[in-house]
Amino acid sequence: MKLVSWNVNGLRACMGKGFSEAFSRLDSDFFCLQETKLSPGQFSLDLPGYFQFWNYAEKKGYSGTAIFAKEAPLNVVYGIGVPELDTEGRMITLEYPDFFLVTCYTPNAQRELARIGHRLRWEEAFRDRLTELDRQKSVIICGDLNVAHQDIDLKNPGPNRGNAGFSDAERSCFSRLLSSGFTDTFRHLHPDQAGAYSWWSYLFHAREKNAGWRIDYFLVSDRIRDGIRAAEIHSDIFGSDHCPVSLEIQMP
């Protein structure tokens, strides 16, 4: 089973920058998007053979997630289940007989951690939701989780320490999530690989210099991590300030 996740930073813009070609090339069973920046009825996508699931932000042109799936799910849940956190279209959960698939676009703490309180409330609710799902069956989680976990996960850890996405609070939340029973699939297969990033600033030719951050993830329940066959970062695919990441896993 192959899954892809991509923060497209505006799907309409990404469509003009090679989205369809990337979608065909990656040829996955599940294709998950974050930051679609769409409103209901604003845009339609012709994807023969895929079921489409969209979650929209109330604010126009902001946030939003989607999942395209070859197999129809048993159930679909939009949001994290906390009303004050569910106005920005940040999460979709599909249920299948043997697993749940969750895509997530984690709120950014913003410059000078202006939104860190909201971010930490999200983190608590996210961990609670995932552990609740994990008690029922295995979980596959993907998306832009807006945190570089360790120094190896960004080019310049020193100057960025304490900034949004690399604050102690956010990194601790990620550690706590993993210790709750989840595996970072890329680090599981590539524990020491440096220079592997999924997001680059548009400023200062960051992508040319590979001065990036690894903030896009696939996590899985610990009990299925032995099924991980590949976890890749497709940095050669453009169209957004993020690149796609993928997972190939053999389910029990």
PDB file of C-alpha atoms in Angstrom:
ATOM      1  CA  MET A   1       0.000   0.000   0.000  1.00  0.00           C
ATOM      2  CA  LYS A   2       1.369   3.373  -1.015  1.00  0.00           C
ATOM      3  CA  LEU A   3       0.386   6.722   0.492  1.00  0.00           C
ATOM      4  CA  VAL A   4       1.453  10.272  -0.389  1.00  0.00           C
ATOM      5  CA  SER A   5       1.111  13.505   1.569  1.00  0.00           C
ATOM      6  CA  TRP A   6       1.719  17.005   0.215  1.00  0.00           C
ATOM      7  CA  ASN A   7       1.189  20.518   1.545  1.00  0.00           C
ATOM      8  CA  VAL A   8       0.347  22.176  -1.768  1.00  0.00           C
ATOM      9  CA  ASN A   9       0.186  25.745  -0.375  1.00  0.00           C
ATOM     10  CA  GLY A  10      -2.869  26.515  -2.485  1.00  0.00           C
ATOM     11  CA  LEU A  11      -4.155  23.771  -4.765  1.00  0.00           C
ATOM     12  CA  ARG A  12      -5.236  26.099  -7.558  1.00  0.00           C
ATOM     13  CA  ALA A  13      -1.735  27.582  -7.710  1.00  0.00           C
ATOM     14  CA  CYS A  14      -0.154  24.131  -7.531  1.00  0.00           C
ATOM     15  CA  MET A  15      -2.308  22.935 -10.442  1.00  0.00           C
ATOM     16  CA  GLY A  16      -0.427  25.407 -12.627  1.00  0.00           C
ATOM     17  CA  LYS A  17       2.926  24.131 -11.348  1.00  0.00           C
ATOM     18  CA  GLY A  18       2.725  20.434 -12.164  1.00  0.00           C
ATOM     19  CA  PHE A  19       0.309  18.957  -9.631  1.00  0.00           C
ATOM     20  CA  SER A  20      -1.341  16.603 -12.132  1.00  0.00           C
ATOM     21  CA  GLU A  21       1.994  15.313 -13.368  1.00  0.00           C
ATOM     22  CA  ALA A  22       3.189  14.693  -9.794  1.00  0.00           C
ATOM     23  CA  PHE A  23      -0.074  12.971  -8.912  1.00  0.00           C
ATOM     24  CA  SER A  24       0.291  10.595 -11.856  1.00  0.00           C
ATOM     25  CA  ARG A  25       3.969   9.969 -11.251  1.00  0.00           C
ATOM     26  CA  LEU A  26       3.532   9.093  -7.567  1.00  0.00           C
ATOM     27  CA  ASP A  27       0.617   6.747  -8.372  1.00  0.00           C
ATOM     28  CA  SER A  28      -0.572   6.072  -4.821  1.00  0.00           C
ATOM     29  CA  ASP A  29      -3.498   4.335  -3.164  1.00  0.00           C
ATOM     30  CA  PHE A  30      -4.053   7.414  -0.989  1.00  0.00           C
ATOM     31  CA  PHE A  31      -3.075  11.005  -1.768  1.00  0.00           C
ATOM     32  CA  CYS A  32      -3.456  13.476   1.093  1.00  0.00           C
ATOM     33  CA  LEU A  33      -3.270  17.264   0.820  1.00  0.00           C
ATOM     34  CA  GLN A  34      -2.821  20.076   3.279  1.00  0.00           C
ATOM     35  CA  GLU A  35      -3.258  23.838   2.853  1.00  0.00           C
ATOM     36  CA  THR A  36      -5.622  23.487  -0.079  1.00  0.00           C
ATOM     37  CA  LYS A  37      -6.876  27.077   0.497  1.00  0.00           C
ATOM     38  CA  LEU A  38     -10.276  26.331  -1.028  1.00  0.00           C
ATOM     39  CA  SER A  39     -13.913  26.985  -0.180  1.00  0.00           C
ATOM     40  CA  PRO A  40     -16.814  24.584  -0.852  1.00  0.00           C
ATOM     41  CA  GLY A  41     -17.826  24.606  -4.510  1.00  0.00           C
ATOM     42  CA  GLN A  42     -14.879  26.757  -5.533  1.00  0.00           C
ATOM     43  CA  PHE A  43     -12.891  24.071  -7.322  1.00  0.00           C
ATOM     44  CA  SER A  44     -13.374  20.560  -8.679  1.00  0.00           C
ATOM     45  CA  LEU A  45     -10.766  17.979  -9.499  1.00  0.00           C
ATOM     46  CA  ASP A  46     -11.229  15.142 -11.979  1.00  0.00           C
ATOM     47  CA  LEU A  47      -9.501  12.092 -10.529  1.00  0.00           C
ATOM     48  CA  PRO A  48     -10.970   8.919 -12.062  1.00  0.00           C
ATOM     49  CA  GLY A  49     -10.732   5.942  -9.727  1.00  0.00           C
ATOM     50  CA  TYR A  50     -10.474   8.020  -6.552  1.00  0.00           C
ATOM     51  CA  PHE A  51     -12.999   8.932  -3.890  1.00  0.00           C
ATOM     52  CA  GLN A  52     -12.549  12.535  -2.751  1.00  0.00           C
ATOM     53  CA  PHE A  53     -12.885  13.931   0.761  1.00  0.00           C
ATOM     54  CA  TRP A  54     -12.475  17.649   1.516  1.00  0.00           C
ATOM     55  CA  ASN A  55     -12.398  19.643   4.728  1.00  0.00           C
ATOM     56  CA  TYR A  56     -12.580  23.430   4.372  1.00  0.00           C
ATOM     57  CA  ALA A  57     -11.717  26.329   6.644  1.00  0.00           C
ATOM     58  CA  GLU A  58     -14.450  28.836   7.461  1.00  0.00           C
ATOM     59  CA  LYS A  59     -11.997  31.591   6.506  1.00  0.00           C
ATOM     60  CA  LYS A  60     -11.759  31.998   2.741  1.00  0.00           C
ATOM     61  CA  GLY A  61      -8.464  31.074   1.092  1.00  0.00           C
ATOM     62  CA  TYR A  62      -7.008  29.533   4.243  1.00  0.00           C
ATOM     63  CA  SER A  63      -5.844  26.125   5.472  1.00  0.00           C
ATOM     64  CA  GLY A  64      -7.946  23.105   4.404  1.00  0.00           C
ATOM     65  CA  THR A  65      -7.217  19.407   3.830  1.00  0.00           C
ATOM     66  CA  ALA A  66      -8.210  16.661   1.395  1.00  0.00           C
ATOM     67  CA  ILE A  67      -7.780  12.924   0.883  1.00  0.00           C
ATOM     68  CA  PHE A  68      -8.123  11.072  -2.421  1.00  0.00           C
ATOM     69  CA  ALA A  69      -8.576   7.319  -1.899  1.00  0.00           C
ATOM     70  CA  LYS A  70      -8.877   4.417  -4.311  1.00  0.00           C
ATOM     71  CA  GLU A  71     -10.938   2.436  -1.806  1.00  0.00           C
ATOM     72  CA  ALA A  72     -14.137   3.701  -0.203  1.00  0.00           C
ATOM     73  CA  PRO A  73     -13.824   3.997   3.594  1.00  0.00           C
ATOM     74  CA  LEU A  74     -16.190   2.575   6.165  1.00  0.00           C
ATOM     75  CA  ASN A  75     -16.523   6.008   7.756  1.00  0.00           C
ATOM     76  CA  VAL A  76     -15.267   9.580   7.410  1.00  0.00           C
ATOM     77  CA  VAL A  77     -14.779  12.114  10.207  1.00  0.00           C
ATOM     78  CA  TYR A  78     -13.968  15.743   9.527  1.00  0.00           C
ATOM     79  CA  GLY A  79     -12.087  17.620  12.226  1.00  0.00           C
ATOM     80  CA  ILE A  80     -10.514  16.789  15.559  1.00  0.00           C
ATOM     81  CA  GLY A  81     -13.743  16.752  17.557  1.00  0.00           C
ATOM     82  CA  VAL A  82     -13.244  20.008  19.490  1.00  0.00           C
ATOM     83  CA  PRO A  83     -15.531  22.772  18.141  1.00  0.00           C
ATOM     84  CA  GLU A  84     -13.176  25.702  18.785  1.00  0.00           C
ATOM     85  CA  LEU A  85     -10.374  23.835  16.968  1.00  0.00           C
ATOM     86  CA  ASP A  86     -12.502  22.725  14.033  1.00  0.00           C
ATOM     87  CA  THR A  87     -13.059  25.975  12.131  1.00  0.00           C
ATOM     88  CA  GLU A  88      -9.963  25.705   9.934  1.00  0.00           C
ATOM     89  CA  GLY A  89     -10.460  22.395   8.095  1.00  0.00           C
ATOM     90  CA  ARG A  90      -7.279  20.876   9.480  1.00  0.00           C
ATOM     91  CA  MET A  91      -8.024  17.176   9.814  1.00  0.00           C
ATOM     92  CA  ILE A  92      -9.751  14.265   8.061  1.00  0.00           C
ATOM     93  CA  THR A  93      -9.979  10.673   9.319  1.00  0.00           C
ATOM     94  CA  LEU A  94     -10.910   7.742   7.101  1.00  0.00           C
ATOM     95  CA  GLU A  95     -11.736   4.398   8.684  1.00  0.00           C
ATOM     96  CA  TYR A  96     -10.959   1.086   6.973  1.00  0.00           C
ATOM     97  CA  PRO A  97     -11.383  -2.470   8.272  1.00  0.00           C
ATOM     98  CA  ASP A  98      -7.788  -2.730   9.511  1.00  0.00           C
ATOM     99  CA  PHE A  99      -6.677   0.858  10.092  1.00  0.00           C
ATOM    100  CA  PHE A 100      -7.510   4.536  10.340  1.00  0.00           C
ATOM    101  CA  LEU A 101      -5.911   7.078   7.999  1.00  0.00           C
ATOM    102  CA  VAL A 102      -5.556  10.601   9.372  1.00  0.00           C
ATOM    103  CA  THR A 103      -4.307  13.629   7.483  1.00  0.00           C
ATOM    104  CA  CYS A 104      -3.504  16.760   9.459  1.00  0.00           C
ATOM    105  CA  TYR A 105      -2.376  20.335   8.885  1.00  0.00           C
ATOM    106  CA  THR A 106      -1.140  21.388  12.322  1.00  0.00           C
ATOM    107  CA  PRO A 107      -1.591  25.077  13.232  1.00  0.00           C
ATOM    108  CA  ASN A 108       1.539  27.203  12.959  1.00  0.00           C
ATOM    109  CA  ALA A 109       2.642  28.856  16.204  1.00  0.00           C
ATOM    110  CA  GLN A 110       3.519  31.959  14.140  1.00  0.00           C
ATOM    111  CA  ARG A 111       6.223  34.578  14.537  1.00  0.00           C
ATOM    112  CA  GLU A 112       7.304  35.160  18.138  1.00  0.00           C
ATOM    113  CA  LEU A 113       5.033  32.213  19.051  1.00  0.00           C
ATOM    114  CA  ALA A 114       1.989  34.496  18.870  1.00  0.00           C
ATOM    115  CA  ARG A 115      -0.323  31.493  18.483  1.00  0.00           C
ATOM    116  CA  ILE A 116       1.459  29.002  20.720  1.00  0.00           C
ATOM    117  CA  GLY A 117      -1.506  28.691  23.099  1.00  0.00           C
ATOM    118  CA  HIS A 118      -3.786  27.609  20.260  1.00  0.00           C
ATOM    119  CA  ARG A 119      -1.077  25.310  18.946  1.00  0.00           C
ATOM    120  CA  LEU A 120      -0.648  23.561  22.283  1.00  0.00           C
ATOM    121  CA  ARG A 121      -4.397  23.083  22.683  1.00  0.00           C
ATOM    122  CA  TRP A 122      -4.378  21.472  19.243  1.00  0.00           C
ATOM    123  CA  GLU A 123      -1.448  19.233  20.183  1.00  0.00           C
ATOM    124  CA  GLU A 124      -3.240  17.932  23.274  1.00  0.00           C
ATOM    125  CA  ALA A 125      -6.462  17.256  21.379  1.00  0.00           C
ATOM    126  CA  PHE A 126      -4.522  15.651  18.509  1.00  0.00           C
ATOM    127  CA  ARG A 127      -2.664  13.261  20.796  1.00  0.00           C
ATOM    128  CA  ASP A 128      -5.875  12.391  22.642  1.00  0.00           C
ATOM    129  CA  ARG A 129      -7.657  11.679  19.370  1.00  0.00           C
ATOM    130  CA  LEU A 130      -4.865   9.544  17.933  1.00  0.00           C
ATOM    131  CA  THR A 131      -4.451   7.457  21.067  1.00  0.00           C
ATOM    132  CA  GLU A 132      -8.225   6.946  21.151  1.00  0.00           C
ATOM    133  CA  LEU A 133      -8.135   5.680  17.561  1.00  0.00           C
ATOM    134  CA  ASP A 134      -5.077   3.543  18.263  1.00  0.00           C
ATOM    135  CA  ARG A 135      -6.948   1.706  21.003  1.00  0.00           C
ATOM    136  CA  GLN A 136      -9.403   0.539  18.324  1.00  0.00           C
ATOM    137  CA  LYS A 137      -7.062  -0.372  15.451  1.00  0.00           C
ATOM    138  CA  SER A 138      -3.797   0.712  13.846  1.00  0.00           C
ATOM    139  CA  VAL A 139      -3.414   4.321  12.699  1.00  0.00           C
ATOM    140  CA  ILE A 140      -1.502   5.914   9.820  1.00  0.00           C
ATOM    141  CA  ILE A 141      -1.031   9.670  10.271  1.00  0.00           C
ATOM    142  CA  CYS A 142       0.330  12.059   7.668  1.00  0.00           C
ATOM    143  CA  GLY A 143       0.606  15.732   7.000  1.00  0.00           C
ATOM    144  CA  ASP A 144       2.344  19.009   7.667  1.00  0.00           C
ATOM    145  CA  LEU A 145       2.812  18.748  11.426  1.00  0.00           C
ATOM    146  CA  ASN A 146       4.692  22.069  11.530  1.00  0.00           C
ATOM    147  CA  VAL A 147       7.553  20.899  13.723  1.00  0.00           C
ATOM    148  CA  ALA A 148      11.145  19.870  13.118  1.00  0.00           C
ATOM    149  CA  HIS A 149      11.658  17.289  15.837  1.00  0.00           C
ATOM    150  CA  GLN A 150      15.448  17.118  16.207  1.00  0.00           C
ATOM    151  CA  ASP A 151      18.487  19.152  15.151  1.00  0.00           C
ATOM    152  CA  ILE A 152      18.990  16.782  12.203  1.00  0.00           C
ATOM    153  CA  ASP A 153      15.559  17.809  10.879  1.00  0.00           C
ATOM    154  CA  LEU A 154      16.518  21.332   9.825  1.00  0.00           C
ATOM    155  CA  LYS A 155      19.528  22.973   8.216  1.00  0.00           C
ATOM    156  CA  ASN A 156      20.145  25.659  10.833  1.00  0.00           C
ATOM    157  CA  PRO A 157      19.004  24.447  14.267  1.00  0.00           C
ATOM    158  CA  GLY A 158      21.041  26.941  16.293  1.00  0.00           C
ATOM    159  CA  PRO A 159      19.559  30.211  14.999  1.00  0.00           C
ATOM    160  CA  ASN A 160      16.061  28.702  14.854  1.00  0.00           C
ATOM    161  CA  ARG A 161      15.949  27.324  18.379  1.00  0.00           C
ATOM    162  CA  GLY A 162      12.859  28.749  20.073  1.00  0.00           C
ATOM    163  CA  ASN A 163      11.242  29.852  16.806  1.00  0.00           C
ATOM    164  CA  ALA A 164       7.876  28.568  15.587  1.00  0.00           C
ATOM    165  CA  GLY A 165       8.266  24.965  14.522  1.00  0.00           C
ATOM    166  CA  PHE A 166      11.414  24.471  16.594  1.00  0.00           C
ATOM    167  CA  SER A 167      10.364  25.655  20.032  1.00  0.00           C
ATOM    168  CA  ASP A 168      10.927  23.419  23.042  1.00  0.00           C
ATOM    169  CA  ALA A 169       7.168  23.200  23.633  1.00  0.00           C
ATOM    170  CA  GLU A 170       6.368  22.017  20.111  1.00  0.00           C
ATOM    171  CA  ARG A 171       9.237  19.547  19.994  1.00  0.00           C
ATOM    172  CA  SER A 172       8.246  18.148  23.386  1.00  0.00           C
ATOM    173  CA  CYS A 173       4.686  17.646  22.141  1.00  0.00           C
ATOM    174  CA  PHE A 174       6.010  15.664  19.191  1.00  0.00           C
ATOM    175  CA  SER A 175       8.195  13.547  21.467  1.00  0.00           C
ATOM    176  CA  ARG A 176       5.213  12.883  23.697  1.00  0.00           C
ATOM    177  CA  LEU A 177       3.100  11.860  20.706  1.00  0.00           C
ATOM    178  CA  LEU A 178       5.723   9.368  19.566  1.00  0.00           C
ATOM    179  CA  SER A 179       6.055   7.960  23.071  1.00  0.00           C
ATOM    180  CA  SER A 180       2.284   7.411  23.090  1.00  0.00           C
ATOM    181  CA  GLY A 181       2.734   4.563  20.616  1.00  0.00           C
ATOM    182  CA  PHE A 182       3.681   5.999  17.215  1.00  0.00           C
ATOM    183  CA  THR A 183       6.700   5.732  14.912  1.00  0.00           C
ATOM    184  CA  ASP A 184       8.210   8.400  12.659  1.00  0.00           C
ATOM    185  CA  THR A 185       8.507   6.280   9.526  1.00  0.00           C
ATOM    186  CA  PHE A 186      11.254   8.270   7.821  1.00  0.00           C
ATOM    187  CA  ARG A 187      13.510   8.259  10.880  1.00  0.00           C
ATOM    188  CA  HIS A 188      12.726   4.578  11.448  1.00  0.00           C
ATOM    189  CA  LEU A 189      14.315   3.737   8.095  1.00  0.00           C
ATOM    190  CA  HIS A 190      16.818   6.615   7.906  1.00  0.00           C
ATOM    191  CA  PRO A 191      17.870   7.382  11.492  1.00  0.00           C
ATOM    192  CA  ASP A 192      21.006   9.344  10.597  1.00  0.00           C
ATOM    193  CA  GLN A 193      20.169  10.888   7.230  1.00  0.00           C
ATOM    194  CA  ALA A 194      20.865  14.616   7.298  1.00  0.00           C
ATOM    195  CA  GLY A 195      19.839  17.125   4.634  1.00  0.00           C
ATOM    196  CA  ALA A 196      16.449  15.464   4.162  1.00  0.00           C
ATOM    197  CA  TYR A 197      13.916  18.283   4.178  1.00  0.00           C
ATOM    198  CA  SER A 198      10.323  18.750   3.015  1.00  0.00           C
ATOM    199  CA  TRP A 199       9.889  22.540   3.321  1.00  0.00           C
ATOM    200  CA  TRP A 200      12.002  25.484   2.258  1.00  0.00           C
ATOM    201  CA  SER A 201      11.374  29.196   2.673  1.00  0.00           C
ATOM    202  CA  TYR A 202      10.771  31.140  -0.520  1.00  0.00           C
ATOM    203  CA  LEU A 203      13.388  33.628   0.743  1.00  0.00           C
ATOM    204  CA  PHE A 204      17.163  33.681   0.212  1.00  0.00           C
ATOM    205  CA  HIS A 205      17.205  30.875  -2.402  1.00  0.00           C
ATOM    206  CA  ALA A 206      16.641  28.412   0.433  1.00  0.00           C
ATOM    207  CA  ARG A 207      15.610  25.533  -1.797  1.00  0.00           C
ATOM    208  CA  GLU A 208      18.605  25.982  -4.096  1.00  0.00           C
ATOM    209  CA  LYS A 209      20.840  25.794  -1.024  1.00  0.00           C
ATOM    210  CA  ASN A 210      18.765  23.005   0.563  1.00  0.00           C
ATOM    211  CA  ALA A 211      18.373  25.154   3.675  1.00  0.00           C
ATOM    212  CA  GLY A 212      15.153  23.451   4.690  1.00  0.00           C
ATOM    213  CA  TRP A 213      13.131  21.792   7.418  1.00  0.00           C
ATOM    214  CA  ARG A 214      11.581  18.328   7.683  1.00  0.00           C
ATOM    215  CA  ILE A 215       8.081  19.121   8.931  1.00  0.00           C
ATOM    216  CA  ASP A 216       5.961  16.768   6.774  1.00  0.00           C
ATOM    217  CA  TYR A 217       5.554  13.282   8.186  1.00  0.00           C
ATOM    218  CA  PHE A 218       4.101   9.821   8.044  1.00  0.00           C
ATOM    219  CA  LEU A 219       3.622   8.306  11.492  1.00  0.00           C
ATOM    220  CA  VAL A 220       2.240   4.834  12.162  1.00  0.00           C
ATOM    221  CA  SER A 221       1.150   2.874  15.196  1.00  0.00           C
ATOM    222  CA  ASP A 222       4.166   1.115  16.670  1.00  0.00           C
ATOM    223  CA  ARG A 223       2.592  -2.301  16.156  1.00  0.00           C
ATOM    224  CA  ILE A 224       2.663  -1.958  12.358  1.00  0.00           C
ATOM    225  CA  ARG A 225       6.101  -0.369  11.985  1.00  0.00           C
ATOM    226  CA  ASP A 226       7.649  -3.682  10.934  1.00  0.00           C
ATOM    227  CA  GLY A 227       5.525  -3.370   7.805  1.00  0.00           C
ATOM    228  CA  ILE A 228       7.236  -0.145   6.688  1.00  0.00           C
ATOM    229  CA  ARG A 229       8.821  -0.810   3.307  1.00  0.00           C
ATOM    230  CA  ALA A 230       9.780   2.706   2.165  1.00  0.00           C
ATOM    231  CA  ALA A 231       9.538   6.277   3.455  1.00  0.00           C
ATOM    232  CA  GLU A 232      10.623   8.912   0.960  1.00  0.00           C
ATOM    233  CA  ILE A 233      10.889  12.674   0.616  1.00  0.00           C
ATOM    234  CA  HIS A 234      10.385  13.721  -3.011  1.00  0.00           C
ATOM    235  CA  SER A 235      12.473  16.888  -3.026  1.00  0.00           C
ATOM    236  CA  ASP A 236      12.743  16.792  -6.828  1.00  0.00           C
ATOM    237  CA  ILE A 237       9.015  17.563  -7.135  1.00  0.00           C
ATOM    238  CA  PHE A 238       8.216  21.280  -7.185  1.00  0.00           C
ATOM    239  CA  GLY A 239       4.928  23.191  -7.218  1.00  0.00           C
ATOM    240  CA  SER A 240       4.849  24.311  -3.581  1.00  0.00           C
ATOM    241  CA  ASP A 241       7.236  25.432  -0.858  1.00  0.00           C
ATOM    242  CA  HIS A 242       6.780  21.866   0.442  1.00  0.00           C
ATOM    243  CA  CYS A 243       7.523  18.676  -1.467  1.00  0.00           C
ATOM    244  CA  PRO A 244       5.523  15.439  -1.264  1.00  0.00           C
ATOM    245  CA  VAL A 245       6.442  12.694   1.175  1.00  0.00           C
ATOM    246  CA  SER A 246       5.415   9.071   0.771  1.00  0.00           C
ATOM    247  CA  LEU A 247       5.071   5.814   2.649  1.00  0.00           C
ATOM    248  CA  GLU A 248       4.923   2.236   1.440  1.00  0.00           C
ATOM    249  CA  ILE A 249       3.689  -0.191   4.067  1.00  0.00           C
ATOM    250  CA  GLN A 250       2.636  -3.813   4.185  1.00  0.00           C
ATOM    251  CA  MET A 251      -0.293  -4.160   6.540  1.00  0.00           C
ATOM    252  CA  PRO A 252      -0.528  -7.296   8.727  1.00  0.00           C
TER     253      PRO A 252
END
